[in-house]
């Protein structure tokens, strides 16, 4: 297939781009309306677009990228009124986010409407929507007049493209049109925010920061907020491991160059500089062809060692926005220079630094010697925890496994345990009755287990009934912090506890069982989303 590159789009005096009659961009517009693929620039990274309402067109994206088709795509639109038909509901706080941040580097995940095909959402009942602010993207989307599904325009596994040359390297000959829009301003993909719960939940950090979203909505959960502080994120960073991702695409070890990436363990100041000098000396001794991506100050200190290396600077060392904007380009350049080890300056995980570190850790994950890293982010086993392990947590376990057996989720199995209990107790009569009555589930074989450290170790996700359970676990075993949530918190980002119905009538047990089932349904959906591969 021949690939046409569209550039030199004329600008008015106001800076706005326009398409005079006969301009080649109109060909690309026609092509995308007719089910063809078009790569186009955005302020984050370049996108590979197809008509989002045309399943056959959308399938072409996966073929061109070599991307698994069960990873959902972001739908790009020109204006806010194009969002309404794609979604079933826009909560009030999501409207606030739209007003504040769109157009811009943010993507919101809504419950979808019936018109959005499964090919776009990978069968999920949610859809991700974004209004880019890049003036060329705006012109293209306006002229196209259709919602455009677009992942980043790279071959799956490579760093996202931030310049047309990157798109060309990856996709020339595979798609008919590429539109040039210069270098992407932000250089990291958009912030993905789930707006289906009671508060915004960040699924992928980006240029719109957790701090900004919290300031706008009053609260936020997910990566980039409490998630990292509570979760031993700093430690995980040092080990090159990242917390469980909840945006399906986040589990891939992508953004990755061929070379191995090494990161200093200190994230700022002289300690970081000293660390990088040490890493450079070690790399030199080991005979590596080394590249360094860092700020000016650090590069200067490294040059003072007299060791030869390829240095790429992003300017002043504290300019993490610039570091982010140049990261993917730097990683690609290092590959072109056949570098086999890249040392990269890190940043404190706050503000844009959260997104920068997130991508950097993913890139480093690819080449880290710890090959099990990829599978560790997948959730296969879930442990439900309550106090006695005779009512709430067994209900959750049995309900979860019932759903699993019915084929909705064939990967994961659940277990349960109690924080303050004895081994070998049966479930309470009332709990057994409630599960039998409501769901036809037989819990006769359940026997209680007392929570033990090895269970926290072995299970991929720990869901507690109350905050007090979570707090008790974190107090004794802070090292597992990144995988412990309350059930309601994990399922829908709310703070509610599921109270113990012990000693109350059968109605209270049934109510409790229903509440648990509702949350477990949502948790299964989240886990499925996490595990899409
Ligand atoms: O900045 C960006 O977002 C770029 C430009 C082109 O807009 N696009 C981009 O697309 O990065 P992609 O496909 O590389 O990443 C999309 C991310 C993935 O992590 C995917 O799992 C997540 O968004 N996503 C898409 N639909 C979702 C949904 N319904 N629920 C949760 N996450 C979703
Ligand atoms: Mg991508």
XYZ file of C-alpha atoms and ligand atoms in Angstrom:
567
model
C 0.000 0.000 0.000
C 1.259 3.457 -0.822
C 1.292 5.896 2.084
C 0.562 9.575 1.426
C 1.963 12.138 3.809
C -0.085 15.250 4.263
C 1.769 18.316 5.447
C 1.871 22.055 4.846
C -1.671 22.640 5.977
C -2.310 26.365 5.621
C -2.969 28.553 8.650
C -5.058 31.672 8.942
C -3.645 34.769 10.596
C -5.284 33.653 13.835
C -3.168 30.478 13.743
C -6.191 28.326 12.963
C -5.602 25.665 10.298
C -7.963 25.344 7.357
C -8.391 23.178 4.281
C -8.602 25.082 1.008
C -10.409 23.355 -1.833
C -8.388 20.515 -3.288
C -5.993 20.287 -0.334
C -4.824 16.690 0.205
C -6.137 16.652 3.788
C -9.594 16.414 2.237
C -8.549 13.091 0.708
C -7.657 11.806 4.168
C -11.001 13.031 5.453
C -12.785 11.187 2.683
C -10.696 8.080 3.356
C -11.530 7.906 7.055
C -15.206 8.462 6.301
C -14.946 5.532 3.878
C -13.486 3.097 6.383
C -9.754 3.650 5.776
C -7.072 4.392 8.388
C -5.469 7.810 8.859
C -2.664 8.689 11.265
C -3.045 12.189 12.702
C -1.209 14.372 15.224
C -2.507 15.167 18.687
C -1.052 17.198 21.543
C -0.180 13.964 23.389
C 1.034 11.464 20.791
C 0.096 10.655 17.188
C -3.087 8.605 16.779
C -4.038 5.947 14.245
C -7.665 6.694 13.448
C -10.637 4.818 12.022
C -14.367 5.548 11.919
C -15.405 4.474 15.436
C -18.884 3.481 14.291
C -17.603 1.135 11.583
C -16.454 -2.214 13.079
C -14.637 -3.289 9.915
C -12.640 -0.055 9.816
C -11.784 -0.410 13.505
C -10.498 -3.940 12.958
C -7.984 -2.588 10.457
C -6.326 -0.665 13.302
C -5.455 -3.850 15.132
C -4.028 -5.411 12.009
C -1.917 -2.364 11.155
C -0.551 -2.016 14.689
C -0.193 -5.694 15.428
C -2.184 -4.994 18.565
C -4.320 -7.501 20.477
C -7.917 -6.699 19.586
C -9.120 -7.060 23.133
C -7.480 -3.834 24.232
C -10.099 -1.062 23.987
C -9.602 2.133 21.989
C -10.165 5.799 22.738
C -12.834 7.546 20.674
C -11.793 11.042 19.546
C -14.411 13.690 18.802
C -14.365 17.360 17.839
C -16.946 18.712 20.247
C -18.733 18.053 23.527
C -22.094 17.454 21.854
C -20.533 14.505 20.010
C -19.936 12.813 23.380
C -23.616 12.542 24.310
C -24.618 9.948 21.672
C -21.675 7.704 22.604
C -22.417 7.431 26.305
C -25.386 6.469 28.425
C -24.811 8.969 31.200
C -22.579 11.921 32.066
C -22.315 12.405 35.837
C -22.179 15.979 37.146
C -18.517 15.843 38.117
C -17.656 14.507 34.654
C -19.292 17.604 33.162
C -17.032 19.674 35.372
C -14.007 17.768 34.057
C -15.198 18.262 30.487
C -15.610 22.010 30.995
C -12.262 22.346 32.683
C -9.996 20.070 30.623
C -11.519 19.445 27.194
C -10.199 19.931 24.575
C -6.951 18.677 26.067
C -4.848 15.698 27.127
C -7.544 13.851 29.066
C -9.740 10.846 28.259
C -12.925 10.046 30.162
C -14.344 6.534 30.455
C -18.188 6.482 30.489
C -20.855 3.800 30.377
C -21.316 3.361 26.661
C -24.409 3.741 24.509
C -25.603 1.070 22.086
C -24.086 2.737 19.023
C -20.485 2.088 20.091
C -19.343 -1.228 18.590
C -17.671 -3.935 20.666
C -14.625 -3.703 18.395
C -13.918 -0.280 19.933
C -14.490 -1.194 23.561
C -13.179 -4.774 23.454
C -16.598 -5.875 24.638
C -16.578 -3.681 27.757
C -19.728 -1.770 28.631
C -17.705 1.420 28.909
C -16.224 3.719 26.286
C -13.231 6.052 26.489
C -13.722 9.477 24.889
C -11.293 12.318 24.253
C -11.382 15.749 22.588
C -7.848 16.590 21.456
C -6.661 20.190 21.406
C -4.016 19.955 18.674
C -5.151 22.404 15.961
C -4.508 19.920 13.140
C -6.415 17.190 14.998
C -9.244 19.649 15.490
C -9.375 20.490 11.802
C -9.304 16.817 10.851
C -12.014 15.783 13.332
C -14.181 18.729 12.404
C -13.992 17.954 8.695
C -14.478 14.215 9.274
C -17.568 14.857 11.399
C -17.475 11.316 12.792
C -16.146 9.892 16.048
C -12.644 8.540 15.396
C -11.319 5.529 17.310
C -7.573 5.858 17.644
C -4.806 4.226 19.622
C -1.295 5.637 19.474
C 0.078 5.294 15.941
C 2.975 2.968 16.727
C 3.581 -0.701 16.185
C 2.410 -2.430 19.348
C 5.224 -2.584 21.892
C 7.235 0.393 20.625
C 7.247 3.810 22.287
C 4.301 5.968 21.205
C 5.077 8.307 18.279
C 5.573 11.975 19.035
C 6.671 12.982 15.533
C 5.566 12.045 12.054
C 8.903 10.322 11.393
C 8.091 7.849 14.191
C 4.735 7.045 12.603
C 6.430 6.664 9.259
C 9.043 4.277 10.622
C 6.367 2.075 12.158
C 3.470 2.218 9.720
C 4.656 3.261 6.246
C 3.118 0.952 3.677
C 0.505 -0.262 6.145
C -1.895 2.695 6.041
C -2.909 5.080 3.236
C -2.610 8.501 4.942
C -0.462 10.219 7.592
C -1.011 13.821 8.596
C 1.960 15.817 9.883
C 1.450 18.146 12.826
C 4.987 18.626 14.107
C 6.229 17.400 17.498
C 3.576 16.539 20.082
C 3.476 19.083 22.916
C 3.056 16.697 25.839
C 4.703 13.597 24.422
C 2.923 11.216 26.833
C -0.518 9.739 26.263
C -3.585 11.351 27.789
C -4.690 10.939 31.391
C -7.414 8.256 31.383
C -10.097 8.873 34.009
C -12.923 6.488 34.834
C -16.076 8.558 35.441
C -18.490 5.670 35.951
C -18.217 5.704 39.768
C -18.998 8.212 42.497
C -15.722 10.025 42.007
C -13.146 10.260 39.234
C -10.642 7.425 39.226
C -7.385 7.733 37.316
C -6.673 4.654 35.211
C -3.603 6.042 33.431
C -1.675 9.117 34.614
C -0.949 11.836 32.067
C -0.458 15.559 31.579
C -3.683 16.397 33.400
C -2.550 15.521 36.896
C -4.278 13.890 39.855
C -3.754 17.134 41.745
C -5.624 19.121 39.074
C -8.472 16.628 38.929
C -8.811 16.597 42.711
C -8.819 20.397 42.763
C -11.560 20.369 40.170
C -13.801 17.583 41.545
C -12.965 17.587 45.243
C -11.686 13.999 45.131
C -9.906 11.481 42.963
C -8.743 7.916 43.287
C -6.506 5.609 41.322
C -2.965 5.862 40.078
C -1.437 9.210 40.762
C -3.266 9.969 43.974
C -3.460 8.021 47.201
C -2.766 4.905 45.219
C 0.914 5.587 45.076
C 1.350 6.990 48.527
C -0.509 4.093 50.104
C 1.067 1.489 47.998
C 4.751 1.542 48.590
C 5.060 3.104 45.155
C 8.461 4.487 45.998
C 9.696 1.005 46.779
C 8.078 -0.418 43.691
C 9.877 2.231 41.683
C 13.196 1.127 42.977
C 12.491 -2.473 42.121
C 11.328 -1.510 38.670
C 7.858 -2.820 39.445
C 4.601 -0.984 38.978
C 1.347 -1.373 40.850
C -1.542 -3.323 39.350
C -2.800 -1.354 36.381
C -6.509 -0.932 35.842
C -6.557 0.462 32.343
C -6.191 -2.613 30.174
C -3.437 -1.163 28.047
C -1.433 -0.373 31.147
C -0.435 -3.921 31.758
C 1.590 -4.194 28.600
C 5.290 -3.721 28.841
C 5.269 -1.127 26.154
C 6.744 2.289 25.527
C 9.848 0.185 25.367
C 13.055 0.531 23.388
C 15.206 -2.484 22.556
C 17.911 -1.355 24.953
C 17.836 -2.078 28.649
C 16.853 0.875 30.806
C 18.389 1.567 34.205
C 17.067 4.109 36.657
C 18.785 5.763 39.614
C 17.140 4.919 42.902
C 17.116 8.507 44.158
C 14.578 10.649 42.343
C 16.100 14.113 42.704
C 19.010 16.254 43.766
C 22.601 15.315 44.391
C 21.725 11.794 45.472
C 20.278 11.138 42.033
C 23.302 12.653 40.337
C 25.692 10.506 42.404
C 23.612 7.449 41.623
C 23.762 8.102 37.917
C 27.517 8.582 38.039
C 27.780 5.220 39.780
C 25.510 3.542 37.197
C 27.557 5.034 34.358
C 30.798 3.724 35.853
C 29.263 0.275 36.254
C 27.950 0.313 32.692
C 31.350 1.337 31.435
C 33.049 -1.439 33.349
C 30.571 -3.969 32.006
C 31.403 -2.833 28.479
C 28.005 -1.400 27.566
C 27.324 1.052 24.796
C 25.557 3.492 27.069
C 23.069 6.286 26.424
C 21.829 8.815 28.957
C 18.600 10.815 28.917
C 18.784 13.506 31.587
C 18.786 17.212 32.367
C 21.781 19.439 31.666
C 23.219 19.392 35.200
C 23.335 15.623 35.406
C 24.811 15.250 31.927
C 27.540 17.693 32.911
C 28.410 15.661 35.998
C 28.493 12.480 33.918
C 30.756 14.041 31.299
C 33.136 15.040 34.072
C 33.851 11.327 34.622
C 35.559 11.196 31.243
C 33.553 8.089 30.299
C 32.138 8.086 26.768
C 28.386 7.856 26.362
C 25.618 9.212 24.130
C 23.835 11.987 26.017
C 20.425 13.433 25.186
C 19.341 16.428 27.248
C 15.865 17.716 27.957
C 17.170 21.035 29.299
C 17.117 22.126 32.929
C 17.058 19.025 35.130
C 13.953 20.091 37.067
C 11.820 20.536 33.950
C 9.877 17.290 34.090
C 7.332 18.512 31.540
C 10.178 18.801 29.040
C 11.545 15.432 30.152
C 8.117 13.906 29.453
C 7.735 15.605 26.083
C 11.081 14.257 24.896
C 11.069 10.809 26.503
C 9.666 8.635 23.709
C 11.705 10.417 21.068
C 14.841 9.877 23.152
C 14.116 6.177 23.569
C 13.638 5.799 19.823
C 16.833 7.722 19.089
C 18.825 5.514 21.439
C 17.607 2.466 19.536
C 18.708 4.012 16.266
C 22.169 4.542 17.718
C 22.331 0.884 18.776
C 22.722 1.782 22.421
C 22.296 -1.276 24.625
C 21.898 0.397 28.007
C 20.024 3.635 28.680
C 20.306 5.517 31.957
C 17.350 7.823 32.473
C 16.839 10.582 35.011
C 13.844 9.933 37.264
C 11.450 12.396 38.880
C 9.447 12.563 42.090
C 6.038 10.976 41.469
C 3.862 14.051 41.763
C 2.245 16.283 39.176
C 3.391 15.387 35.672
C 6.189 13.371 37.317
C 3.620 10.650 38.023
C 2.981 10.104 34.312
C 6.661 10.402 33.457
C 7.614 7.773 36.036
C 4.738 5.537 34.992
C 5.935 5.373 31.373
C 9.557 5.143 32.389
C 8.904 2.189 34.672
C 6.945 0.450 31.937
C 9.776 0.984 29.512
C 12.285 -0.249 32.081
C 10.071 -3.248 32.838
C 10.586 -4.653 29.391
C 14.253 -5.106 29.786
C 14.497 -5.660 33.503
C 15.915 -9.065 34.287
C 12.724 -9.804 36.184
C 10.750 -11.516 33.436
C 7.854 -12.403 35.689
C 6.959 -8.748 35.950
C 4.419 -8.883 33.132
C 2.466 -11.734 34.597
C 2.553 -10.267 38.040
C 0.325 -7.386 37.005
C -2.360 -9.801 35.850
C -4.951 -10.660 38.461
C -5.669 -14.365 38.647
C -6.383 -14.997 42.283
C -8.469 -12.846 44.572
C -8.681 -13.095 48.341
C -11.779 -11.755 50.099
C -11.233 -10.828 53.714
C -13.634 -10.165 56.596
C -13.463 -10.778 60.335
C -14.741 -14.310 60.947
C -14.667 -15.837 57.439
C -18.065 -17.400 58.091
C -20.364 -14.938 56.334
C -19.283 -11.973 54.218
C -16.010 -13.139 52.738
C -17.270 -16.667 51.917
C -20.350 -15.129 50.272
C -18.045 -13.006 48.123
C -15.791 -15.963 47.353
C -18.611 -18.315 46.377
C -20.457 -15.686 44.386
C -17.248 -14.767 42.569
C -16.399 -18.367 41.748
C -20.000 -18.972 40.649
C -19.620 -16.186 38.122
C -16.247 -17.565 37.131
C -17.626 -21.024 36.489
C -20.472 -19.606 34.451
C -17.870 -18.517 31.976
C -17.822 -14.775 32.555
C -14.295 -14.971 33.779
C -12.262 -18.046 33.276
C -8.935 -16.798 34.585
C -9.491 -15.962 38.181
C -10.513 -17.824 41.256
C -11.297 -16.439 44.629
C -10.460 -17.535 48.166
C -11.428 -16.059 51.490
C -10.041 -15.599 54.969
C -10.833 -13.884 58.258
C -8.677 -11.554 60.274
C -9.932 -12.741 63.653
C -11.131 -16.306 63.384
C -10.289 -19.973 63.762
C -9.649 -22.459 61.013
C -12.352 -24.964 60.065
C -15.624 -23.214 60.988
C -18.630 -23.626 58.660
C -20.386 -20.640 57.169
C -23.266 -19.380 59.308
C -26.702 -20.900 58.588
C -28.103 -17.489 57.641
C -25.316 -16.834 55.159
C -25.782 -20.271 53.576
C -29.553 -19.732 53.342
C -29.195 -16.285 51.806
C -26.808 -17.518 49.101
C -28.982 -20.540 48.369
C -32.189 -18.458 48.190
C -30.802 -15.621 46.117
C -28.290 -17.287 43.842
C -28.744 -21.044 44.218
C -25.198 -21.226 45.577
C -24.295 -23.965 48.048
C -21.727 -22.945 50.663
C -21.941 -26.182 52.717
C -18.331 -27.049 52.010
C -16.903 -23.774 53.179
C -14.486 -23.904 56.122
C -12.987 -20.800 57.634
C -9.313 -19.852 57.455
C -7.417 -17.366 59.499
C -5.591 -14.807 57.378
C -1.921 -15.638 57.071
C 0.923 -13.767 55.419
C 1.373 -16.422 52.738
C -2.189 -15.757 51.522
C -1.355 -12.106 50.989
C 1.711 -13.220 49.140
C -0.060 -15.754 46.920
C -3.153 -13.799 45.926
C -2.969 -11.067 43.311
C -5.700 -8.901 44.757
C -6.961 -8.619 48.342
C -10.486 -7.230 48.805
C -11.713 -6.514 52.307
C -15.263 -5.923 53.512
C -14.416 -2.932 55.692
C -11.773 -0.261 55.925
C -10.814 -1.605 59.330
C -9.812 -4.925 57.704
C -7.706 -3.136 55.146
C -6.084 -1.000 57.829
C -5.317 -4.077 59.927
C -3.621 -5.761 56.970
C -1.631 -2.682 56.025
C -0.476 -2.196 59.590
C 1.059 -5.657 59.792
C 1.987 -6.153 56.148
C 2.605 -2.780 54.509
C 4.599 -4.499 51.763
C 1.358 -5.779 50.222
C -0.236 -2.330 50.223
C -0.462 -2.032 46.480
C -2.863 -4.935 46.172
C -5.171 -4.361 49.147
C -8.462 -2.496 48.665
C -11.863 -2.552 50.263
C -14.320 -4.334 47.983
C -16.407 -1.199 47.407
C -13.325 0.897 46.812
C -11.997 -1.468 44.190
C -15.378 -2.130 42.599
C -16.581 1.435 42.249
C -14.325 3.852 44.017
C -16.672 4.433 46.958
C -15.823 4.412 50.602
C -18.678 2.266 51.935
C -18.061 -0.612 54.310
C -19.989 -3.837 54.033
C -21.130 -4.306 57.620
C -21.364 -7.621 59.401
C -24.996 -8.859 59.570
C -24.062 -11.196 62.436
C -26.864 -11.604 64.936
C -29.456 -9.926 62.729
C -32.374 -11.554 60.920
C -32.328 -13.359 57.596
C -33.340 -10.166 55.805
C -30.127 -8.473 56.894
C -28.139 -11.423 55.560
C -29.923 -11.290 52.229
C -29.364 -7.570 51.983
C -25.703 -8.118 52.724
C -25.470 -10.890 50.114
C -27.056 -8.620 47.490
C -24.679 -5.791 48.276
C -21.707 -8.126 48.047
C -22.944 -9.615 44.768
C -23.346 -6.133 43.283
C -19.822 -5.134 44.216
C -18.354 -8.454 43.131
C -20.015 -8.086 39.707
C -18.275 -4.750 39.316
C -14.999 -6.100 40.638
C -15.121 -8.925 38.097
C -15.587 -6.349 35.364
C -12.595 -4.363 36.645
C -10.452 -7.459 36.879
C -11.450 -8.515 33.397
C -10.509 -5.056 32.215
C -7.182 -5.308 33.972
C -6.509 -8.664 32.427
C -7.452 -7.930 28.843
C -4.425 -8.855 26.852
O -3.178 10.441 24.298
C -3.790 9.437 24.008
O -4.645 8.955 24.748
C -3.454 8.773 22.654
C -3.888 9.728 21.558
C -3.760 9.106 20.205
O -5.194 10.158 21.785
N -4.105 7.516 22.536
C -3.714 6.416 23.226
O -4.405 5.284 22.893
O -2.832 6.434 24.017
P -3.949 3.845 23.345
O -4.872 2.910 22.641
O -2.519 3.670 23.129
O -4.305 3.787 24.857
C -5.661 3.781 25.278
C -5.731 3.513 26.749
C -5.369 2.080 27.044
O -4.648 2.029 28.259
C -6.736 1.438 27.166
O -6.700 0.280 27.920
C -7.536 2.538 27.823
O -7.075 3.710 27.206
N -8.984 2.380 27.570
C -9.631 2.491 26.406
N -10.942 2.233 26.561
C -11.135 1.967 27.864
C -12.264 1.625 28.647
N -13.471 1.494 28.125
N -12.078 1.432 29.960
C -10.842 1.571 30.512
N -9.732 1.884 29.832
C -9.874 2.077 28.519
Mg -0.487 3.130 22.963
